[in-house]
Amino acid sequence: MCGIVGYVGSHVDGAALDVVMEGLARLEYRGYDSAGVALVADGTLATEKRAGKLENLRQAIIDHPLPPSSTAIGHTRWATHGGPTDTNAHPHRGGADGKLALIHNGIIENFHPLKERLVADGVKFLSETDTEVAAQLVAREYEADRDLTQAMLRAVAHLEGAFTLLAVHADSPGVVVGARRNSPLVVGLGDGENFLGSDVAAFIGHTRHAVELGQDQIVTITPDGYDVIGFDGEPTEARAYEVTWDASAAEKGGFDTFMEKEILEQPHAVADTLLGRVDPAGRLVLDEVRIPEERLRAVTRITIVACGTASYAGMVAKYAIEHWARIPVEVSLAHEFRYCDPIVDENTLVISISQSGETMDTLMAVKHARELGAQTLSICNTHGSTIPRESDAVLYTHAGPEVAVASTKAFLAQITAAYVLGLYLAQLKGGSHAEQATTILAELRGMPDKVQTVLDRMGRVKEIARFMADTRSVLFLGRHVGYPIALEGALKLKEIAYIHAEGFAAGELKHGPIALIEPGQPVFIVVPGPDTPHDLHKKVVSNIQEIRARGARTLVIAEDGDEEVVPYADEVIRVPHSSPLLQPLLTVVPLQVFALHLATAKGLDVDQPRNLAKSVTVE
Ligand code: F6R
C-alpha cells in the first residue's frame, strides 16, 4: 500500500532527496507499483516519478539530476484509481502554474463530482487519479492567502473517504503540510530537521522521537518544529513517544529474505508478546485493556474480525477462548462483517486482529461494531496505527516490524496474544476456569523454546520443498486448531509460491474434496496430539489412511513419540508435545518454512509476491 515520506531540514543541499529516497526504500515492504519525489528549490518545484520499482526512479534521477533542496516529499504508490503508469504516479501537481505538489494514500470517494466541478472551472487534468483532484483543490485554496496549512484545511473540508495527504509549494520552502483521515501518518522529530511518514520506518534511520497524529488532523512541519490542528481549525495536542526498535530491526540482518529472518524471529515474537503480562503471583496483567473489568465480566459473546492470516489466528482464538472462558466466539472475515447484519450489543466484545493496524476492511468492521454499541478490543502489532486508536482497548503483539508481505511472526504473536486474552477472560470468571488459566499460562511461557526446537529441525522440510519445486497443487488437512493451520499453510504457499493450494477440515474430506486425491498428490496433514480429547487423533490417523489408500503422498506433522502415524506417512515432520490448544504455535512453522523454500527454489521474490501489498488500506 502507498508509502509516504516528507522532510524539511535547515540546509539546502542533497540531504532532502537522500532522506526521502531512503525513507521510500524502507517503506518498500508496504508494496507498490510506482514511485516519485518532489523537491522545493529556489522558488521552483522539481518532480520525478516512474512506474515500477524504486530503481527506475533512481535511474531517472541520475539521468535528470534534481536541484539541491531542504524540502521534499516522496511516495510509493499502489494503484487504485488509474493504472500504474508514470503519469498516474505521485506526486501530482496542482495550480495553473503547477507550483504545488501533493502525494496521497487512500481513496477520495467523491472525486468524480469534485473533478467535474474543477473541469467546469477550466482545470486541466493529466492523470486518471483521485489524487490529482486533491492537488488541484489545495492549489486553488492556496491562492486565497498563500498559507499552505490553511489551504489544506479548506481543501480537506471537500473530501470524503480515506486519505493521508502531504503537500509542498514552490513558494513555501521549508514547509511540508500533511493531513490524515482513516489513513496513517506519523511525525518524526529531529534536530533542525523534521519528518513525516506512513510509519516510523520512513525515518527510523534518523530519529526515534515520534509523534502520533489523531484522526482528522493537519500537521505542518518546518525545520524547527511542528504544529497540529484539527479539521475544525483548532490547535490540538498530539502524543509524543519513543520508537523502541532501531533501523537494523527493519533490515534483513544478513538473511537472504525478510521472510526467512522473520520466521527465525518467532521464538522472540512469542516470548516478547508474553512479556510483562504476568504479575509476581502468576496472574495475568493486561495494562492496555481500558475496558473496565465489570464490562468484560458482562461479555456474553465475542466476535473476532480480521482478514487473511489474521483471521486464521482468530479461528485458533475461537477454540481457545471458548474452551478456557466458556464464552461463545464467532469469527467473521472483516470485509463480510457489516454485510451479514451482525447481532452485536453492548455485551458483545468485538476483537479485531491486525498486524498493520491499517487494514481498511478490519477498520471499517471495528467502526461498525462501535456504532452498534459493542466493546472493541484490538490485537495489533503496530503502535500508533489506526485500528487500535479506533478501539476501546488494545493488546499489542510484540513481534517487531514485519516487512515480508507474507505474515509469519505476526501470526504467532497474534495467536499468543489471543491466548493471553482468553486466559485473562477465564481468570476474570474465577473458579476452575482461573485455575486452568494458571496451568496453561505456565505452559505458554515454555512455548518459545519449543518453537525454537521446531526451527532447529527444519533441514528435511527444506529438502522436501526443494524437491517439490515443480509441484502444481498441494492440499493441507487439519482438525480442531489444526484446521486454521491447514488454511494458513495453503495461504502461504499460494501467496509466495503461486501454487494452487487448499486447506480443508480433515473431517470434510469425505464430503467432497477426497475426489481431488489422485496418485502422487502431496497432502500435508496436521495431526493433533494423541491426548487430544474426543479421540481426535485416531480420527485424523484414519483420514491419513483414507487418502494414502488413494495414492496421496502424505506429509505428516505429528508430535514427538506419535508412532501411530508412521505406517501411513511418506514423511513425518516432528514437533514437540504441547497441550492441544497450544499446538498451532508449533505446527504452522514447518508449513511456513516449506512455502519459503519452495518459493525460493522457484526463484521467486519471496518478500514481495506479485499483486500483493503488506498493508491493504482500501476496501
Ligand atoms: C498473508 C497476510 C495477509 C494479512 C491480511 C491482514 O500472509 O499477511 O493475509 O494477514 O491482509 O493484514 P493485517 O494483519 O495487517 O490486518
Tab-separated table of C-alpha atoms in Angstrom, residues 159-557:
chain	number	residue	atom	x	y	z
A	159	LEU	CA	-13.043	15.464	0.626
A	160	GLU	CA	-14.820	12.238	1.544
A	161	GLY	CA	-13.112	8.905	2.033
A	162	ALA	CA	-9.778	7.851	3.473
A	163	PHE	CA	-6.646	9.857	2.924
A	164	THR	CA	-3.236	10.865	4.057
A	165	LEU	CA	-2.139	13.891	2.031
A	166	LEU	CA	1.234	15.669	2.017
A	167	ALA	CA	1.764	18.900	0.114
A	168	VAL	CA	4.638	21.251	-0.669
A	169	HIS	CA	4.538	24.536	-2.579
A	170	ALA	CA	7.336	26.203	-4.521
A	171	ASP	CA	6.591	29.495	-2.731
A	172	SER	CA	6.689	27.908	0.749
A	173	PRO	CA	10.197	26.460	1.144
A	174	GLY	CA	10.894	24.759	4.484
A	175	VAL	CA	7.260	23.701	4.951
A	176	VAL	CA	5.528	20.343	4.440
A	177	VAL	CA	1.854	20.041	5.360
A	178	GLY	CA	0.118	16.734	5.995
A	179	ALA	CA	-3.485	15.735	6.673
A	180	ARG	CA	-4.947	12.429	7.727
A	181	ARG	CA	-8.332	10.748	7.865
A	182	ASN	CA	-8.589	6.970	8.251
A	183	SER	CA	-5.105	6.541	6.836
A	184	PRO	CA	-1.741	6.516	8.630
A	185	LEU	CA	0.682	9.413	9.206
A	186	VAL	CA	3.337	9.905	11.918
A	187	VAL	CA	5.758	12.745	12.627
A	188	GLY	CA	9.479	12.205	13.281
A	189	LEU	CA	11.325	14.837	15.314
A	190	GLY	CA	14.970	15.584	14.528
A	191	ASP	CA	17.446	18.308	15.406
A	192	GLY	CA	16.974	21.147	12.914
A	193	GLU	CA	15.003	18.761	10.709
A	194	ASN	CA	11.630	17.038	10.885
A	195	PHE	CA	9.973	14.161	9.101
A	196	LEU	CA	6.611	12.728	8.128
A	197	GLY	CA	5.989	9.103	7.271
A	198	SER	CA	3.301	6.486	6.730
A	199	ASP	CA	5.016	4.735	9.598
A	200	VAL	CA	8.163	5.255	11.614
A	201	ALA	CA	10.213	3.024	9.284
A	202	ALA	CA	10.233	6.042	6.932
A	203	PHE	CA	12.556	7.988	9.254
A	204	ILE	CA	13.903	5.425	11.717
A	205	GLY	CA	17.387	5.860	10.229
A	206	HIS	CA	17.365	9.456	11.539
A	207	THR	CA	15.302	9.657	14.705
A	208	ARG	CA	13.373	7.566	17.209
A	209	HIS	CA	11.362	10.540	18.541
A	210	ALA	CA	7.915	10.291	17.049
A	211	VAL	CA	4.518	11.959	17.363
A	212	GLU	CA	1.265	10.123	16.867
A	213	LEU	CA	-1.414	12.024	14.905
A	214	GLY	CA	-5.115	11.556	15.542
A	215	GLN	CA	-7.906	11.243	13.012
A	216	ASP	CA	-8.865	14.370	11.114
A	217	GLN	CA	-5.713	16.298	11.936
A	218	ILE	CA	-3.412	18.515	9.916
A	219	VAL	CA	0.270	18.782	10.711
A	220	THR	CA	2.732	21.375	9.491
A	221	ILE	CA	6.444	20.646	9.793
A	222	THR	CA	9.304	23.125	9.464
A	223	PRO	CA	12.998	22.597	10.326
A	224	ASP	CA	12.333	23.963	13.823
A	225	GLY	CA	9.125	22.232	14.869
A	226	TYR	CA	5.640	21.054	14.089
A	227	ASP	CA	2.054	22.262	14.633
A	228	VAL	CA	-1.080	20.188	14.708
A	229	ILE	CA	-4.637	21.431	14.159
A	230	GLY	CA	-7.910	19.552	13.811
A	231	PHE	CA	-10.072	19.623	10.697
A	232	ASP	CA	-12.065	22.225	12.672
A	233	GLY	CA	-9.028	24.520	12.555
A	234	GLU	CA	-8.425	24.389	16.318
A	235	PRO	CA	-4.914	23.693	17.674
A	236	THR	CA	-4.701	20.236	19.191
A	237	GLU	CA	-2.304	18.149	21.255
A	238	ALA	CA	-0.526	15.156	19.777
A	239	ARG	CA	1.168	12.394	21.765
A	240	ALA	CA	4.970	12.095	21.510
A	241	TYR	CA	6.589	8.692	22.003
A	242	GLU	CA	9.880	6.888	21.580
A	243	VAL	CA	10.230	4.175	18.974
A	244	THR	CA	11.635	1.107	20.725
A	245	TRP	CA	13.216	-0.588	17.714
A	246	ASP	CA	16.016	0.659	15.518
A	247	ALA	CA	16.777	0.686	11.808
A	248	SER	CA	18.613	-2.641	11.958
A	249	ALA	CA	15.406	-4.334	13.137
A	250	ALA	CA	13.853	-3.343	9.824
A	251	GLU	CA	16.756	-4.639	7.768
A	252	LYS	CA	17.491	-8.161	6.675
A	253	GLY	CA	20.198	-8.736	9.263
A	254	GLY	CA	22.277	-10.916	6.992
A	255	PHE	CA	19.463	-13.174	5.746
A	256	ASP	CA	18.580	-13.539	2.087
A	257	THR	CA	14.983	-12.551	2.696
A	258	PHE	CA	12.938	-10.759	5.341
A	259	MET	CA	10.622	-13.751	5.443
A	260	GLU	CA	13.420	-16.090	6.496
A	261	LYS	CA	14.590	-13.607	9.133
A	262	GLU	CA	11.056	-13.194	10.426
A	263	ILE	CA	10.393	-16.936	10.606
A	264	LEU	CA	13.548	-17.309	12.696
A	265	GLU	CA	12.471	-14.453	14.971
A	266	GLN	CA	9.330	-16.317	16.006
A	267	PRO	CA	10.532	-17.583	19.381
A	268	HIS	CA	11.195	-13.924	20.290
A	269	ALA	CA	7.871	-12.782	18.899
A	270	VAL	CA	6.043	-15.231	21.175
A	271	ALA	CA	8.234	-14.510	24.210
A	272	ASP	CA	8.018	-10.738	23.791
A	273	THR	CA	4.247	-10.863	23.402
A	274	LEU	CA	4.079	-12.604	26.775
A	275	LEU	CA	6.454	-10.095	28.379
A	276	GLY	CA	5.080	-8.032	31.230
A	277	ARG	CA	1.740	-9.830	31.201
A	278	VAL	CA	2.177	-11.797	34.409
A	279	ASP	CA	2.499	-10.383	37.927
A	280	PRO	CA	4.764	-11.980	40.571
A	281	ALA	CA	1.822	-14.097	41.757
A	282	GLY	CA	1.499	-15.642	38.283
A	283	ARG	CA	-1.695	-13.739	37.422
A	284	LEU	CA	-2.236	-12.102	34.073
A	285	VAL	CA	-1.940	-8.334	33.914
A	286	LEU	CA	-3.177	-6.511	30.849
A	287	ASP	CA	-2.316	-2.846	31.265
A	288	GLU	CA	-3.528	-1.776	27.858
A	289	VAL	CA	-7.065	-3.092	28.336
A	290	ARG	CA	-9.017	0.035	29.102
A	291	ILE	CA	-12.394	-1.669	29.323
A	292	PRO	CA	-13.409	-1.927	32.989
A	293	GLU	CA	-13.311	-5.461	34.421
A	294	GLU	CA	-17.048	-5.422	35.178
A	295	ARG	CA	-17.755	-4.695	31.490
A	296	LEU	CA	-15.578	-7.611	30.461
A	297	ARG	CA	-17.239	-9.892	33.030
A	298	ALA	CA	-20.582	-8.967	31.479
A	299	VAL	CA	-19.482	-10.049	27.992
A	300	THR	CA	-21.857	-12.743	26.724
A	301	ARG	CA	-20.449	-13.196	23.225
A	302	ILE	CA	-17.331	-12.408	21.263
A	303	THR	CA	-16.952	-11.691	17.562
A	304	ILE	CA	-13.495	-11.688	16.025
A	305	VAL	CA	-12.987	-9.616	12.868
A	306	ALA	CA	-9.861	-9.966	10.746
A	307	CYS	CA	-8.635	-10.788	7.251
A	308	GLY	CA	-6.347	-13.427	5.760
A	309	THR	CA	-3.717	-14.833	8.070
A	310	ALA	CA	-5.009	-12.712	10.952
A	311	SER	CA	-8.434	-14.343	10.536
A	312	TYR	CA	-6.812	-17.767	10.913
A	313	ALA	CA	-5.278	-16.541	14.169
A	314	GLY	CA	-8.868	-15.582	15.044
A	315	MET	CA	-10.064	-19.127	14.309
A	316	VAL	CA	-7.417	-20.535	16.665
A	317	ALA	CA	-8.540	-17.951	19.233
A	318	LYS	CA	-12.133	-19.167	18.953
A	319	TYR	CA	-11.220	-22.706	20.027
A	320	ALA	CA	-9.065	-21.413	22.884
A	321	ILE	CA	-11.375	-18.709	24.262
A	322	GLU	CA	-14.477	-20.901	24.080
A	323	HIS	CA	-12.691	-23.707	25.876
A	324	TRP	CA	-10.996	-21.631	28.577
A	325	ALA	CA	-13.517	-18.841	29.200
A	326	ARG	CA	-16.731	-20.576	28.038
A	327	ILE	CA	-17.869	-17.531	26.060
A	328	PRO	CA	-19.297	-18.141	22.554
A	329	VAL	CA	-16.963	-16.812	19.869
A	330	GLU	CA	-17.742	-16.170	16.222
A	331	VAL	CA	-15.067	-15.377	13.637
A	332	SER	CA	-16.072	-13.054	10.819
A	333	LEU	CA	-13.996	-12.006	7.836
A	334	ALA	CA	-13.838	-8.265	8.411
A	335	HIS	CA	-14.971	-7.437	4.876
A	336	GLU	CA	-18.111	-9.553	5.337
A	337	PHE	CA	-18.923	-8.402	8.869
A	338	ARG	CA	-21.038	-5.358	8.078
A	339	TYR	CA	-22.994	-7.096	5.375
A	340	CYS	CA	-24.237	-10.029	7.453
A	341	ASP	CA	-26.288	-7.707	9.682
A	342	PRO	CA	-24.266	-8.728	12.749
A	343	ILE	CA	-26.001	-9.404	16.043
A	344	VAL	CA	-23.949	-7.190	18.335
A	345	ASP	CA	-24.837	-5.282	21.500
A	346	GLU	CA	-23.106	-3.708	24.489
A	347	ASN	CA	-22.378	-7.138	25.942
A	348	THR	CA	-20.547	-8.196	22.790
A	349	LEU	CA	-16.787	-7.896	22.681
A	350	VAL	CA	-15.567	-7.388	19.128
A	351	ILE	CA	-11.910	-8.332	18.851
A	352	SER	CA	-10.048	-7.171	15.762
A	353	ILE	CA	-6.765	-8.812	14.840
A	354	SER	CA	-4.400	-6.947	12.546
A	355	GLN	CA	-0.648	-6.871	12.127
A	356	SER	CA	-0.564	-3.489	10.402
A	357	GLY	CA	-3.440	-1.888	12.279
A	358	GLU	CA	-4.321	-0.232	8.977
A	359	THR	CA	-6.309	-2.880	7.099
A	360	MET	CA	-9.288	-0.898	5.864
A	361	ASP	CA	-11.689	-3.858	5.899
A	362	THR	CA	-10.885	-4.507	9.552
A	363	LEU	CA	-11.025	-0.828	10.473
A	364	MET	CA	-14.471	-0.483	8.945
A	365	ALA	CA	-15.684	-3.584	10.806
A	366	VAL	CA	-14.432	-2.091	14.088
A	367	LYS	CA	-16.166	1.201	13.394
A	368	HIS	CA	-19.396	-0.607	12.568
A	369	ALA	CA	-19.149	-2.652	15.772
A	370	ARG	CA	-18.734	0.542	17.792
A	371	GLU	CA	-21.728	2.105	16.102
A	372	LEU	CA	-23.721	-0.936	17.185
A	373	GLY	CA	-22.602	-0.388	20.774
A	374	ALA	CA	-20.077	-3.226	21.138
A	375	GLN	CA	-16.917	-3.071	23.219
A	376	THR	CA	-13.968	-3.211	20.841
A	377	LEU	CA	-10.526	-4.596	21.509
A	378	SER	CA	-7.702	-4.611	19.003
A	379	ILE	CA	-4.879	-7.162	18.854
A	380	CYS	CA	-2.309	-5.281	16.841
A	381	ASN	CA	1.406	-5.214	16.078
A	382	THR	CA	1.792	-1.568	15.080
A	383	HIS	CA	1.817	1.174	17.691
A	384	GLY	CA	0.090	4.375	16.722
A	385	SER	CA	-1.807	2.721	13.876
A	386	THR	CA	-5.438	3.447	13.159
A	387	ILE	CA	-7.303	0.321	14.351
A	388	PRO	CA	-6.023	0.450	17.966
A	389	ARG	CA	-6.827	4.143	18.061
A	390	GLU	CA	-10.384	3.441	16.972
A	391	SER	CA	-10.825	0.674	19.567
A	392	ASP	CA	-11.785	0.797	23.250
A	393	ALA	CA	-8.788	-1.292	24.208
A	394	VAL	CA	-5.641	-2.705	22.677
A	395	LEU	CA	-3.450	-5.677	23.309
A	396	TYR	CA	-0.235	-5.124	21.381
A	397	THR	CA	1.682	-8.032	19.971
A	398	HIS	CA	5.423	-7.518	20.216
A	399	ALA	CA	6.617	-9.190	17.044
A	400	GLY	CA	8.627	-6.137	15.899
A	401	PRO	CA	8.315	-4.793	12.369
A	402	GLU	CA	7.155	-7.391	9.883
A	403	VAL	CA	8.484	-6.487	6.473
A	404	ALA	CA	7.869	-9.558	4.276
A	405	VAL	CA	4.430	-9.322	2.726
A	406	ALA	CA	3.567	-12.858	3.867
A	407	SER	CA	2.831	-12.770	7.568
A	408	THR	CA	4.724	-15.237	9.782
A	409	LYS	CA	5.976	-13.932	13.121
A	410	ALA	CA	2.969	-11.629	13.461
A	411	PHE	CA	0.731	-14.711	13.129
A	412	LEU	CA	2.422	-16.464	16.044
A	413	ALA	CA	2.303	-13.264	18.071
A	414	GLN	CA	-1.420	-12.837	17.268
A	415	ILE	CA	-2.182	-16.366	18.427
A	416	THR	CA	-0.141	-15.757	21.583
A	417	ALA	CA	-1.995	-12.521	22.332
A	418	ALA	CA	-5.322	-14.267	21.732
A	419	TYR	CA	-4.307	-16.964	24.232
A	420	VAL	CA	-3.374	-14.273	26.748
A	421	LEU	CA	-6.758	-12.655	26.259
A	422	GLY	CA	-8.600	-15.975	26.563
A	423	LEU	CA	-6.731	-16.793	29.754
A	424	TYR	CA	-7.433	-13.323	31.105
A	425	LEU	CA	-11.169	-13.736	30.460
A	426	ALA	CA	-11.003	-17.169	32.136
A	427	GLN	CA	-9.245	-15.597	35.094
A	428	LEU	CA	-11.967	-12.956	35.378
A	429	LYS	CA	-14.540	-15.754	35.544
A	430	GLY	CA	-12.710	-17.218	38.528
A	431	GLY	CA	-13.138	-20.728	39.975
A	432	SER	CA	-11.902	-23.696	37.957
A	433	HIS	CA	-11.526	-21.505	34.867
A	434	ALA	CA	-8.952	-19.387	36.710
A	435	GLU	CA	-7.061	-22.448	37.982
A	436	GLN	CA	-6.849	-23.869	34.487
A	437	ALA	CA	-5.627	-20.477	33.232
A	438	THR	CA	-2.688	-20.568	35.651
A	439	THR	CA	-1.597	-24.016	34.422
A	440	ILE	CA	-1.897	-23.088	30.746
A	441	LEU	CA	-0.039	-19.848	31.308
A	442	ALA	CA	2.923	-21.704	32.757
A	443	GLU	CA	2.994	-23.927	29.683
A	444	LEU	CA	2.626	-20.947	27.365
A	445	ARG	CA	5.773	-19.438	28.814
A	446	GLY	CA	7.663	-22.528	27.675
A	447	MET	CA	6.403	-22.312	24.077
A	448	PRO	CA	9.175	-20.038	22.685
A	449	ASP	CA	11.721	-22.808	23.403
A	450	LYS	CA	9.520	-25.349	21.650
A	451	VAL	CA	9.156	-23.065	18.609
A	452	GLN	CA	12.950	-22.869	18.559
A	453	THR	CA	13.131	-26.689	18.657
A	454	VAL	CA	10.894	-26.886	15.592
A	455	LEU	CA	13.065	-24.330	13.772
A	456	ASP	CA	16.200	-26.308	14.621
A	457	ARG	CA	14.730	-29.386	12.918
A	458	MET	CA	13.805	-27.854	9.568
A	459	GLY	CA	16.586	-29.418	7.438
A	460	ARG	CA	14.365	-32.149	5.971
A	461	VAL	CA	11.461	-29.751	5.325
A	462	LYS	CA	13.781	-27.542	3.275
A	463	GLU	CA	14.893	-30.577	1.252
A	464	ILE	CA	11.304	-31.658	0.633
A	465	ALA	CA	10.450	-28.116	-0.508
A	466	ARG	CA	13.352	-28.056	-2.954
A	467	PHE	CA	12.371	-31.448	-4.437
A	468	MET	CA	8.820	-30.183	-4.874
A	469	ALA	CA	9.645	-27.023	-6.848
A	470	ASP	CA	7.664	-28.354	-9.858
A	471	THR	CA	4.581	-29.316	-7.863
A	472	ARG	CA	1.357	-27.830	-9.216
A	473	SER	CA	-1.006	-28.495	-6.314
A	474	VAL	CA	-0.725	-29.170	-2.586
A	475	LEU	CA	-3.514	-29.932	-0.117
A	476	PHE	CA	-3.478	-29.301	3.625
A	477	LEU	CA	-5.661	-31.043	6.205
A	478	GLY	CA	-6.260	-30.386	9.883
A	479	ARG	CA	-8.956	-30.702	12.518
A	480	HIS	CA	-9.784	-28.569	15.576
A	481	VAL	CA	-6.982	-25.966	15.892
A	482	GLY	CA	-5.169	-27.827	13.121
A	483	TYR	CA	-7.856	-26.688	10.675
A	484	PRO	CA	-6.890	-22.973	10.648
A	485	ILE	CA	-3.262	-24.098	10.437
A	486	ALA	CA	-4.119	-26.086	7.297
A	487	LEU	CA	-5.733	-22.942	5.864
A	488	GLU	CA	-2.667	-20.887	6.759
A	489	GLY	CA	-0.304	-23.464	5.215
A	490	ALA	CA	-2.292	-23.265	1.977
A	491	LEU	CA	-2.373	-19.453	2.011
A	492	LYS	CA	1.403	-19.210	2.489
A	493	LEU	CA	2.001	-21.469	-0.486
A	494	LYS	CA	-0.483	-19.638	-2.708
A	495	GLU	CA	0.810	-16.186	-1.949
A	496	ILE	CA	4.561	-16.686	-2.193
A	497	ALA	CA	4.989	-19.807	-4.384
A	498	TYR	CA	1.981	-19.199	-6.689
A	499	ILE	CA	0.977	-22.838	-6.343
A	500	HIS	CA	-2.621	-23.938	-6.164
A	501	ALA	CA	-3.194	-24.991	-2.576
A	502	GLU	CA	-6.276	-25.742	-0.498
A	503	GLY	CA	-6.752	-26.229	3.205
A	504	PHE	CA	-9.588	-28.437	4.467
A	505	ALA	CA	-11.013	-29.591	7.748
A	506	ALA	CA	-9.917	-33.240	7.593
A	507	GLY	CA	-13.420	-34.434	8.516
A	508	GLU	CA	-14.829	-32.636	5.487
A	509	LEU	CA	-12.738	-34.690	3.083
A	510	LYS	CA	-15.267	-37.468	2.690
A	511	HIS	CA	-17.973	-34.897	1.862
A	512	GLY	CA	-16.349	-33.960	-1.425
A	513	PRO	CA	-12.679	-32.934	-1.537
A	514	ILE	CA	-11.402	-36.524	-1.398
A	515	ALA	CA	-12.291	-36.699	-5.111
A	516	LEU	CA	-9.223	-34.498	-5.692
A	517	ILE	CA	-6.871	-37.186	-4.452
A	518	GLU	CA	-5.024	-38.972	-7.231
A	519	PRO	CA	-1.729	-40.869	-7.187
A	520	GLY	CA	1.156	-38.627	-6.163
A	521	GLN	CA	-0.999	-35.729	-4.851
A	522	PRO	CA	1.012	-34.185	-1.983
A	523	VAL	CA	-1.045	-33.642	1.173
A	524	PHE	CA	0.164	-32.113	4.442
A	525	ILE	CA	-1.725	-33.368	7.472
A	526	VAL	CA	-1.562	-31.551	10.811
A	527	VAL	CA	-2.078	-34.308	13.384
A	528	PRO	CA	-3.407	-33.440	16.854
A	529	GLY	CA	-1.519	-34.844	19.837
A	530	PRO	CA	-2.557	-38.358	20.932
A	531	ASP	CA	-4.034	-36.890	24.157
A	532	THR	CA	-6.443	-34.527	22.340
A	533	PRO	CA	-9.986	-35.179	23.636
A	534	HIS	CA	-12.722	-36.962	21.695
A	535	ASP	CA	-10.367	-39.462	20.028
A	536	LEU	CA	-9.463	-36.760	17.550
A	537	HIS	CA	-6.015	-38.207	16.997
A	538	LYS	CA	-7.424	-41.584	15.894
A	539	LYS	CA	-9.880	-39.874	13.555
A	540	VAL	CA	-7.119	-37.918	11.827
A	541	VAL	CA	-4.987	-41.073	11.520
A	542	SER	CA	-7.977	-42.677	9.755
A	543	ASN	CA	-8.164	-39.661	7.438
A	544	ILE	CA	-4.492	-40.174	6.556
A	545	GLN	CA	-5.153	-43.854	5.794
A	546	GLU	CA	-8.069	-42.922	3.542
A	547	ILE	CA	-6.033	-40.590	1.343
A	548	ARG	CA	-2.932	-42.808	1.363
A	549	ALA	CA	-5.077	-45.681	0.081
A	550	ARG	CA	-5.960	-43.459	-2.885
A	551	GLY	CA	-2.340	-42.714	-3.721
A	552	ALA	CA	-1.742	-39.411	-1.879
A	553	ARG	CA	1.815	-38.565	-0.842
A	554	THR	CA	1.356	-37.876	2.870
A	555	LEU	CA	3.495	-35.279	4.636
A	556	VAL	CA	2.539	-35.683	8.263
A	557	ILE	CA	3.171	-33.138	11.022
